[in-house]
Short mmCIF file of C-alpha atoms in Angstrom, two decimals:
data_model
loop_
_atom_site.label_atom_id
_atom_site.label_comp_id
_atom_site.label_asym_id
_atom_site.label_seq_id
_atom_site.Cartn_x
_atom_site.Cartn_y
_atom_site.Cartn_z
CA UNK A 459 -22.66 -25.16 -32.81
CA UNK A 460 -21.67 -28.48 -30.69
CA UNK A 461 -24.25 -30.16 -33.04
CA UNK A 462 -22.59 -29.18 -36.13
CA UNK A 463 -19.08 -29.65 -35.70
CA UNK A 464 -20.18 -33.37 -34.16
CA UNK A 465 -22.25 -33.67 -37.35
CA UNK A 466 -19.39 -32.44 -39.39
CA UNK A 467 -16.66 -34.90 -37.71
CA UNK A 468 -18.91 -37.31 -38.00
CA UNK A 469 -19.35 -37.03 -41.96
CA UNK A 470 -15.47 -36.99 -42.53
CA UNK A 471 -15.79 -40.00 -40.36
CA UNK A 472 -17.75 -41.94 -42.93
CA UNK A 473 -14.75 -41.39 -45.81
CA UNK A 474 -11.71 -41.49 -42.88
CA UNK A 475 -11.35 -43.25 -39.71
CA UNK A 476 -7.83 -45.30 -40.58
CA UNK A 477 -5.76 -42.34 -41.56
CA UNK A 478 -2.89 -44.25 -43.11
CA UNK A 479 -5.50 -46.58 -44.96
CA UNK A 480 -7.43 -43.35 -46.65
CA UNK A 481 -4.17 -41.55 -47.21
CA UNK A 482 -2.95 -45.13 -49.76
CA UNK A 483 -6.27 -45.15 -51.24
CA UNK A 484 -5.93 -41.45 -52.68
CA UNK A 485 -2.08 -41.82 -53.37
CA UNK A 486 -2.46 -44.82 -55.50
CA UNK A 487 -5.13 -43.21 -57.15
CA UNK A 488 -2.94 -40.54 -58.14
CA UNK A 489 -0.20 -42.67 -59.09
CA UNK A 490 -2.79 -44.38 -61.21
CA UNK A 491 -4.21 -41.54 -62.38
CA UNK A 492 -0.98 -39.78 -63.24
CA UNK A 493 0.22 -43.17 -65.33
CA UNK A 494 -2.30 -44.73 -66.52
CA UNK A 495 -3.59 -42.48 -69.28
CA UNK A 496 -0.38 -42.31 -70.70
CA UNK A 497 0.61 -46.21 -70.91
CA UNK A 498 0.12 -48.03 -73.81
CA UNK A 499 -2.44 -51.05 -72.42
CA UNK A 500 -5.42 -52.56 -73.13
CA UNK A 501 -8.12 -51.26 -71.00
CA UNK A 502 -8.83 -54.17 -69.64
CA UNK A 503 -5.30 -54.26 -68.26
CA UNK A 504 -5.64 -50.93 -67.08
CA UNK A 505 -8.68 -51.94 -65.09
CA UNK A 506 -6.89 -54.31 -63.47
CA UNK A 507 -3.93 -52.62 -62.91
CA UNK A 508 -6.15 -49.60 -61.01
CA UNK A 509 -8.16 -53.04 -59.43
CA UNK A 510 -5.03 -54.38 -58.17
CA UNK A 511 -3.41 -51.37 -56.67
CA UNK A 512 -6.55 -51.10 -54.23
CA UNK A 513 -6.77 -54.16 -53.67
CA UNK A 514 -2.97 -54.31 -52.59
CA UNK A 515 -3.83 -51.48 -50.62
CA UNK A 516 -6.98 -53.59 -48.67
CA UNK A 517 -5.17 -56.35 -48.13
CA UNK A 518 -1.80 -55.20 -45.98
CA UNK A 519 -3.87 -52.80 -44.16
CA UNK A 520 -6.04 -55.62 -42.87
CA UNK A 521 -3.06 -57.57 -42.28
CA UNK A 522 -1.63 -55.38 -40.18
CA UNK A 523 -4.60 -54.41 -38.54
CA UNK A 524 -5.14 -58.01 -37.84
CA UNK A 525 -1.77 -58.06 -36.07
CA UNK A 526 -2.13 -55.43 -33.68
CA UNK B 677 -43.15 -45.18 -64.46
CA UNK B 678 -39.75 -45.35 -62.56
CA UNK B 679 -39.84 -49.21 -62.80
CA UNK B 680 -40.65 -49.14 -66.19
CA UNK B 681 -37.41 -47.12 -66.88
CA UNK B 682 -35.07 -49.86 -65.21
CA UNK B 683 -33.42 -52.47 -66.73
CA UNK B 684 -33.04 -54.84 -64.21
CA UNK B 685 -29.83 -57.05 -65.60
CA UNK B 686 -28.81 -53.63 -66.26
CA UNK B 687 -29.58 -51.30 -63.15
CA UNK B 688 -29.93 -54.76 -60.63
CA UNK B 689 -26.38 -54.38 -59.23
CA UNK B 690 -27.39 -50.18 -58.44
CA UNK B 691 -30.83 -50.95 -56.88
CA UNK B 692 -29.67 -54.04 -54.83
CA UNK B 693 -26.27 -52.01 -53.78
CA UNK B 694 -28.41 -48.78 -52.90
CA UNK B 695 -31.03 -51.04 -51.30
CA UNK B 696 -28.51 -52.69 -48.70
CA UNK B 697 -26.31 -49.44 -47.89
CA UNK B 698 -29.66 -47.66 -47.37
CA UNK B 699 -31.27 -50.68 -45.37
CA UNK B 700 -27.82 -50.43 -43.00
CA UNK B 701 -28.43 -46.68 -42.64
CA UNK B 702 -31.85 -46.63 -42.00
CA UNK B 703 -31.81 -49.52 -39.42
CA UNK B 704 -29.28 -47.76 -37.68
CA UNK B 705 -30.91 -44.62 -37.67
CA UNK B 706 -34.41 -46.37 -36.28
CA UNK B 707 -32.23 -47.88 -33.55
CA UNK B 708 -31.28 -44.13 -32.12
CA UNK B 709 -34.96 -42.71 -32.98
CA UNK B 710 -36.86 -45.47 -31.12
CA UNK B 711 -34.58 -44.87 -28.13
CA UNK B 712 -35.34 -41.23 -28.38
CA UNK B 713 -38.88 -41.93 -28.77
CA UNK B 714 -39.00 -44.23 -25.72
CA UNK B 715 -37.33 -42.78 -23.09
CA UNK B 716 -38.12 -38.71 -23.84
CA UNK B 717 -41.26 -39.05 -26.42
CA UNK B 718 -42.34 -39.18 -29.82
CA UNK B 719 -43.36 -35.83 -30.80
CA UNK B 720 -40.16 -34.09 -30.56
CA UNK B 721 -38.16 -37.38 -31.73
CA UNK B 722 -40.17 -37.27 -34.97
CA UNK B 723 -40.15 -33.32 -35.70
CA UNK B 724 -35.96 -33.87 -34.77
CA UNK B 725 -36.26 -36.67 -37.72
CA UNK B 726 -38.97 -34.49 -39.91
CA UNK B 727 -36.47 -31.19 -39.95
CA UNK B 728 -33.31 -33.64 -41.10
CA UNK B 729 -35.20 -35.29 -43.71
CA UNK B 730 -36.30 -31.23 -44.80
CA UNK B 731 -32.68 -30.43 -44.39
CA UNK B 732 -31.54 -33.19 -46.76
CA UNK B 733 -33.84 -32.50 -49.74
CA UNK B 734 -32.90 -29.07 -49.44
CA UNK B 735 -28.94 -30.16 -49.36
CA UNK B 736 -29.73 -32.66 -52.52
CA UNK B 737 -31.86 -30.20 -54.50
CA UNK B 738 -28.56 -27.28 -54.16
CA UNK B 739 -25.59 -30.11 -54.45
CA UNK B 740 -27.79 -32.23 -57.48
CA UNK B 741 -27.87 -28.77 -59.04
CA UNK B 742 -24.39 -27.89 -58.90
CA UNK B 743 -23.04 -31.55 -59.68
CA UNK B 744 -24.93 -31.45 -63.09
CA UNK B 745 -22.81 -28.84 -64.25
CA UNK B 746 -19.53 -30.13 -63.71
CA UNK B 747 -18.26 -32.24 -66.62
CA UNK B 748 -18.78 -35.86 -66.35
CA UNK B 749 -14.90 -37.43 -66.03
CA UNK B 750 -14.45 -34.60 -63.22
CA UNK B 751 -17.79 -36.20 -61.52
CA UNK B 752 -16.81 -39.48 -61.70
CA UNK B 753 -13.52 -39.03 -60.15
CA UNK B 754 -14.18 -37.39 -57.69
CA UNK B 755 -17.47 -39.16 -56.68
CA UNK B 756 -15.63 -42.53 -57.47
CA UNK B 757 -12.50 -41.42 -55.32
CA UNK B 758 -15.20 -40.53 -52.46
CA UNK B 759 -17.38 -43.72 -53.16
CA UNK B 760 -13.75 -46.09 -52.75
CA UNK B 761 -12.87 -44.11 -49.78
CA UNK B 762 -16.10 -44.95 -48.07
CA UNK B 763 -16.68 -48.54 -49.81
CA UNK B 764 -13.78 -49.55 -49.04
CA UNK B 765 -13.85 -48.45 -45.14
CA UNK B 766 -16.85 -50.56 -44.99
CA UNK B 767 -14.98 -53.68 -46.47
CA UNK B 768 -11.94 -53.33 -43.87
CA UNK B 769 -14.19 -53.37 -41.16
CA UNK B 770 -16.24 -55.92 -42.37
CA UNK B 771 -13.97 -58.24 -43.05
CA UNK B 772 -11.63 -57.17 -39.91
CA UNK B 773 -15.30 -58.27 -37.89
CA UNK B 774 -15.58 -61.96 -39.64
CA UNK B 775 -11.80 -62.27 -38.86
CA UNK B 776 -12.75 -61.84 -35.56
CA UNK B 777 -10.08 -58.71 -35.15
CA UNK B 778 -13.10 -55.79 -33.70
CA UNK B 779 -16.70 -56.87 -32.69
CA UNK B 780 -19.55 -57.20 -34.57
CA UNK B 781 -22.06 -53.92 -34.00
CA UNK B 782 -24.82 -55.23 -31.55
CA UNK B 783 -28.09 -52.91 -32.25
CA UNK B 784 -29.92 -53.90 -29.07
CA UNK B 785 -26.15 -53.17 -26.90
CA UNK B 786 -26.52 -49.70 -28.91
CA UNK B 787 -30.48 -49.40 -28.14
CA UNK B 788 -29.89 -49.81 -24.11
CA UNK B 789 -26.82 -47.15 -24.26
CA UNK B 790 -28.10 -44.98 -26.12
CA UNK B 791 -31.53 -45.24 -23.67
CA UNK B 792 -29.50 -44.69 -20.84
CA UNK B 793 -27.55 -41.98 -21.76
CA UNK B 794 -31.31 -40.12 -23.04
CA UNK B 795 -32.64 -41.28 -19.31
CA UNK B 796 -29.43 -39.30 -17.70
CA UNK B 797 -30.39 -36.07 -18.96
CA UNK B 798 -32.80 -33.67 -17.57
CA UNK B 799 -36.44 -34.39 -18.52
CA UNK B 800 -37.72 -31.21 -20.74
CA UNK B 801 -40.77 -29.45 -19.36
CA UNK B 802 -42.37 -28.51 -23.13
CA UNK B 803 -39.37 -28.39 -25.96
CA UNK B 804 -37.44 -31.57 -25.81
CA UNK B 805 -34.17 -29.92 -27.15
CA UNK B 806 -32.28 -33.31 -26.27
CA UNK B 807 -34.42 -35.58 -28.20
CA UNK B 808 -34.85 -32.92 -31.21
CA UNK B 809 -30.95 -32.60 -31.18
CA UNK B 810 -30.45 -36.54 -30.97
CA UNK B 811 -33.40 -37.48 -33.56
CA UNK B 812 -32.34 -34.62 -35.75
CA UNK B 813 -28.49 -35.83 -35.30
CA UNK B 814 -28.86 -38.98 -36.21
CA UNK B 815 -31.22 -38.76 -39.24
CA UNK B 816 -29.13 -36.09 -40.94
CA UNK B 817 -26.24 -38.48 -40.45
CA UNK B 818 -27.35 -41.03 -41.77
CA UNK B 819 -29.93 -39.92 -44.39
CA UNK B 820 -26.29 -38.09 -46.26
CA UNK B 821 -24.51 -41.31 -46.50
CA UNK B 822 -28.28 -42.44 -48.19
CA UNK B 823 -27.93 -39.85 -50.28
CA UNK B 824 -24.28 -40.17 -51.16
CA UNK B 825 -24.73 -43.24 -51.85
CA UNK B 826 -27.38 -42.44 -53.92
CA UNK B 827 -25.85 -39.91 -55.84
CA UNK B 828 -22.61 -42.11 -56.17
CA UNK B 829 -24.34 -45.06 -57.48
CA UNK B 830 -26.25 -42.92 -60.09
CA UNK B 831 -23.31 -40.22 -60.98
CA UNK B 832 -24.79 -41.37 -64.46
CA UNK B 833 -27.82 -40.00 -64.14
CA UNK B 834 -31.45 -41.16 -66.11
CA UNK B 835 -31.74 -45.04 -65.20
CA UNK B 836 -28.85 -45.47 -63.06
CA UNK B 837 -29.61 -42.66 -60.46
CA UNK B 838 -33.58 -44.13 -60.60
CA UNK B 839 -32.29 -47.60 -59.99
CA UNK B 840 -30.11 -46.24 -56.90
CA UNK B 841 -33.48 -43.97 -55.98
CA UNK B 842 -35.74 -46.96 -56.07
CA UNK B 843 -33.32 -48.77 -54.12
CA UNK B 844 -33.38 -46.88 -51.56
CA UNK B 845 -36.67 -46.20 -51.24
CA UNK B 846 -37.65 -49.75 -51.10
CA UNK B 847 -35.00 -49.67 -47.69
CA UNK B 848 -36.75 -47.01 -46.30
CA UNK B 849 -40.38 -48.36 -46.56
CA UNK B 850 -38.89 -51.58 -45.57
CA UNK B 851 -37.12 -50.33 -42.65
CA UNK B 852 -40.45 -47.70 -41.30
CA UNK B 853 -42.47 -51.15 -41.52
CA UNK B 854 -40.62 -53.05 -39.79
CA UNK B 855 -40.13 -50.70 -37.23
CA UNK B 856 -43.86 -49.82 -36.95
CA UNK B 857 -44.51 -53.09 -36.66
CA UNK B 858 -41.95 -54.51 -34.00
CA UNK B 859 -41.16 -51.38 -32.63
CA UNK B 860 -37.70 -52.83 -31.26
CA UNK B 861 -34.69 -51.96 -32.71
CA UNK B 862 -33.64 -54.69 -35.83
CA UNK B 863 -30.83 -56.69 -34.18
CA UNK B 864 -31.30 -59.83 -36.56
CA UNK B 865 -30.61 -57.89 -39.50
CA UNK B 866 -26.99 -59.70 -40.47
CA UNK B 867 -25.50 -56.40 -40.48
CA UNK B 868 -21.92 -57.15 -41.15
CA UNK B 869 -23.00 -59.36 -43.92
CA UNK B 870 -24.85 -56.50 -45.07
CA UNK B 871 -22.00 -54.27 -44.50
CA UNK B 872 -19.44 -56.82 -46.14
CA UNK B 873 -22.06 -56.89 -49.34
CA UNK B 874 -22.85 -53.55 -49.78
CA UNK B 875 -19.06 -52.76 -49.21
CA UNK B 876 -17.66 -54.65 -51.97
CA UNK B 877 -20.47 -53.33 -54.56
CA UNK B 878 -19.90 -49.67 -53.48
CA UNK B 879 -15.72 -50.63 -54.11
CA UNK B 880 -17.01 -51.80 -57.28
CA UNK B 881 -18.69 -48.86 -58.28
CA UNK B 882 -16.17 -46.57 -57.29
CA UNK B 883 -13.35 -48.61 -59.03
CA UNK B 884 -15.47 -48.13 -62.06
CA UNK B 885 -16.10 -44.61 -61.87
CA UNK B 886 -12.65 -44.03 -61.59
CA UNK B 887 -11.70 -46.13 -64.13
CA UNK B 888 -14.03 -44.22 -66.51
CA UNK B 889 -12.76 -40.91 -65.07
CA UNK B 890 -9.13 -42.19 -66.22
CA UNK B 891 -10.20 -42.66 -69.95
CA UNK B 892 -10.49 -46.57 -69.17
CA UNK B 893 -13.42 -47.46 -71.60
CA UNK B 894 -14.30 -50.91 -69.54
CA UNK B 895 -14.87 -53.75 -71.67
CA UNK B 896 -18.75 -54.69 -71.88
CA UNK B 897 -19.24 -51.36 -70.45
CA UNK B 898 -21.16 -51.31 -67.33
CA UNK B 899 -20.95 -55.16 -67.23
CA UNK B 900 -17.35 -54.10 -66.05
CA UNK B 901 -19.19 -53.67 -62.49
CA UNK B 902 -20.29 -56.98 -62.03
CA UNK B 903 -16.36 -58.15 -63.04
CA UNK B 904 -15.51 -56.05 -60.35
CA UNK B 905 -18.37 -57.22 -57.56
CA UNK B 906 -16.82 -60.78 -58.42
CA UNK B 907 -13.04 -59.85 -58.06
CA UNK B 908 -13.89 -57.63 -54.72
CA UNK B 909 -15.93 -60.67 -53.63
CA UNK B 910 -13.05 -62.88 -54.12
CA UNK B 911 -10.28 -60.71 -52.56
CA UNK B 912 -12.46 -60.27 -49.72
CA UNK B 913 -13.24 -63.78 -48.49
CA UNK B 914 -9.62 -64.82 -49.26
CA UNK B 915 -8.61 -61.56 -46.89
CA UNK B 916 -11.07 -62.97 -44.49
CA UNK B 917 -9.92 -66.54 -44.38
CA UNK B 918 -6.37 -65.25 -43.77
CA UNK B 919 -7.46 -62.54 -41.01
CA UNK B 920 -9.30 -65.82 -39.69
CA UNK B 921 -6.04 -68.16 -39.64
CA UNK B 922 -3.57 -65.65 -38.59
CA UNK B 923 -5.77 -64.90 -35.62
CA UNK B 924 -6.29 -68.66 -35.18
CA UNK B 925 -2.60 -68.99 -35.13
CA UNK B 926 -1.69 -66.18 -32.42
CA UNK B 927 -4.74 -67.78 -30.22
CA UNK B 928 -2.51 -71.15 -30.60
CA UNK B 929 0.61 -69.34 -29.78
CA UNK B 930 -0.63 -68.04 -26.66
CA UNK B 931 -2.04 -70.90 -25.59
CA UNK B 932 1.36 -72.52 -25.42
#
């Protein structure tokens, strides 16, 4: 039973171990998600829009990480 | 017959991507099974391994089964959502180690703890529950983010998921070889540049399959994922020459 729930926190551990920094990825994609099908864009700009947003995300989390 | 089915401008990116997420896996996974092997012997270490890698077919052949029925936008998002969730861990933490922010991962540091913590435990008269539990552990672990990764890379199916297949079969033999042959663990495999690599390709993917899951019809179709590697690629070494100058700046400051 030990075995399994170790095994078990350790594969949510692969998708989460910064909380805050999983919890931005999945709401942008749902603000993406949510808006982007309905937007008049080229998909191309879509792309980047959906590219941008994550990479937004990546880059202040780093940031502050680097901070302390 | 597999490598006649791949394209190789066309399915490179998903072998080389499933090749060096595997390769990372699997030397990590030799690093805790040649400890186990070492300190509390071989034949329990390797049925420990043997019953994870039964475990795992079994787990792909019921998952790969269900997965083909759900309908293909569903798949990709939430595969994709799953894939940037984990791609882009990796990338933090790659990048936050070349900034110099958290230490690099040091597999012969991990081969001596983990050795001492298997020598502090009661030697087993006949069943080595300890080094079947560790062995089994670790293998399972790390043989589902293979086949994750796997599965992720080829949520396509037919050449894609062979490419990713190959890929990681290729890390496998690469990694048993090796280990057979040096039987030490692999600490000059440039694992955060592995890590940093195989991080931006799997935030690639997963950018892509949730782009397609959105209705975004990428233009040049799967050529969209090497746009992506490139613009990941980019936004990571500019992250990582900032990460490097802010912490070159604070170690300034302090020294005033």
């Amino acid at each position: 039973m030990k075995l399994l729930r170790a095994t078990v926190d350790e594969l949510l551990g692969l998708f989460v171990d910064d909380g805050s920094f999983a919890a931005a990825i999945v709401v942008w994609l749902l603000a993406a998600g949510l808006t982007l099908p309905r937007v008049d864009l080229a998909a191309a700009a879509k792309g980047a829009i959906l590219f941008a947003g994550l990479a937004v995300v990546l880059v202040l989390n780093v940031l502050r990480r680097a901070r302390g | 017959m597999v490598l006649t089915q791949i394209g190789w401008l066309h399915d490179g990116p998903s072998v080389a991507a499933a090749f060096l997420a595997s390769l990372v896996e699997f030397v990590e996974a030799l690093t805790v099974i040649l400890a186990v092997g070492s300190v509390r012997g071989w034949r329990d270490a390797t049925l420990g391994a043997g019953v994870a890698i039964c475990a795992l077919f079994a787990a792909v052949a019921i998952l790969g089964t269900a997965l083909v029925r759900l309908p293909l936008p569903l798949l990709q998002l939430g595969i994709g959502t799953l894939l940037l969730l984990f791609g882009l861990r990796w990338l933090r933490k790659a990048i936050l180690r070349a900034g110099g922010v958290i230490p690099l991962r040091d597999e012969a540091a991990a081969f001596t703890r983990e050795t001492a913590r298997l020598r502090q435990a009661h030697p087993a008269a006949g069943w080595d529950r300890i080094a079947f539990g560790t062995a089994f552990q670790i293998t399972l672990l790390e043989g589902t983010e293979v086949v994750f990764i796997v599965i992720a890379i080829g949520v396509h199916g037919g050449d894609m998921l062979a490419a990713a297949g190959l890929g990681a079969a290729l890390a496998l033999a690469a990694v048993i070889l090796l280990g057979l042959a040096i039987h030490r663990p692999l600490a000059r495999v440039p694992e955060n540049t592995l890590k940093f690599t195989v991080g931006l390709l799997l935030s690639a993917f997963g950018t892509f399959w949730v782009g397609e899951g959105f209705g975004i019809a990428w233009p040049g179709d799967d050529a969209g994922i090497l746009v992506l590697i490139a613009a990941y690629l980019g936004l990571a070494l500019g992250t990582t020459a900032l990460v490097r100058a802010q912490s070159k700046n604070r170690a300034i400051a302090g020294v005033r």
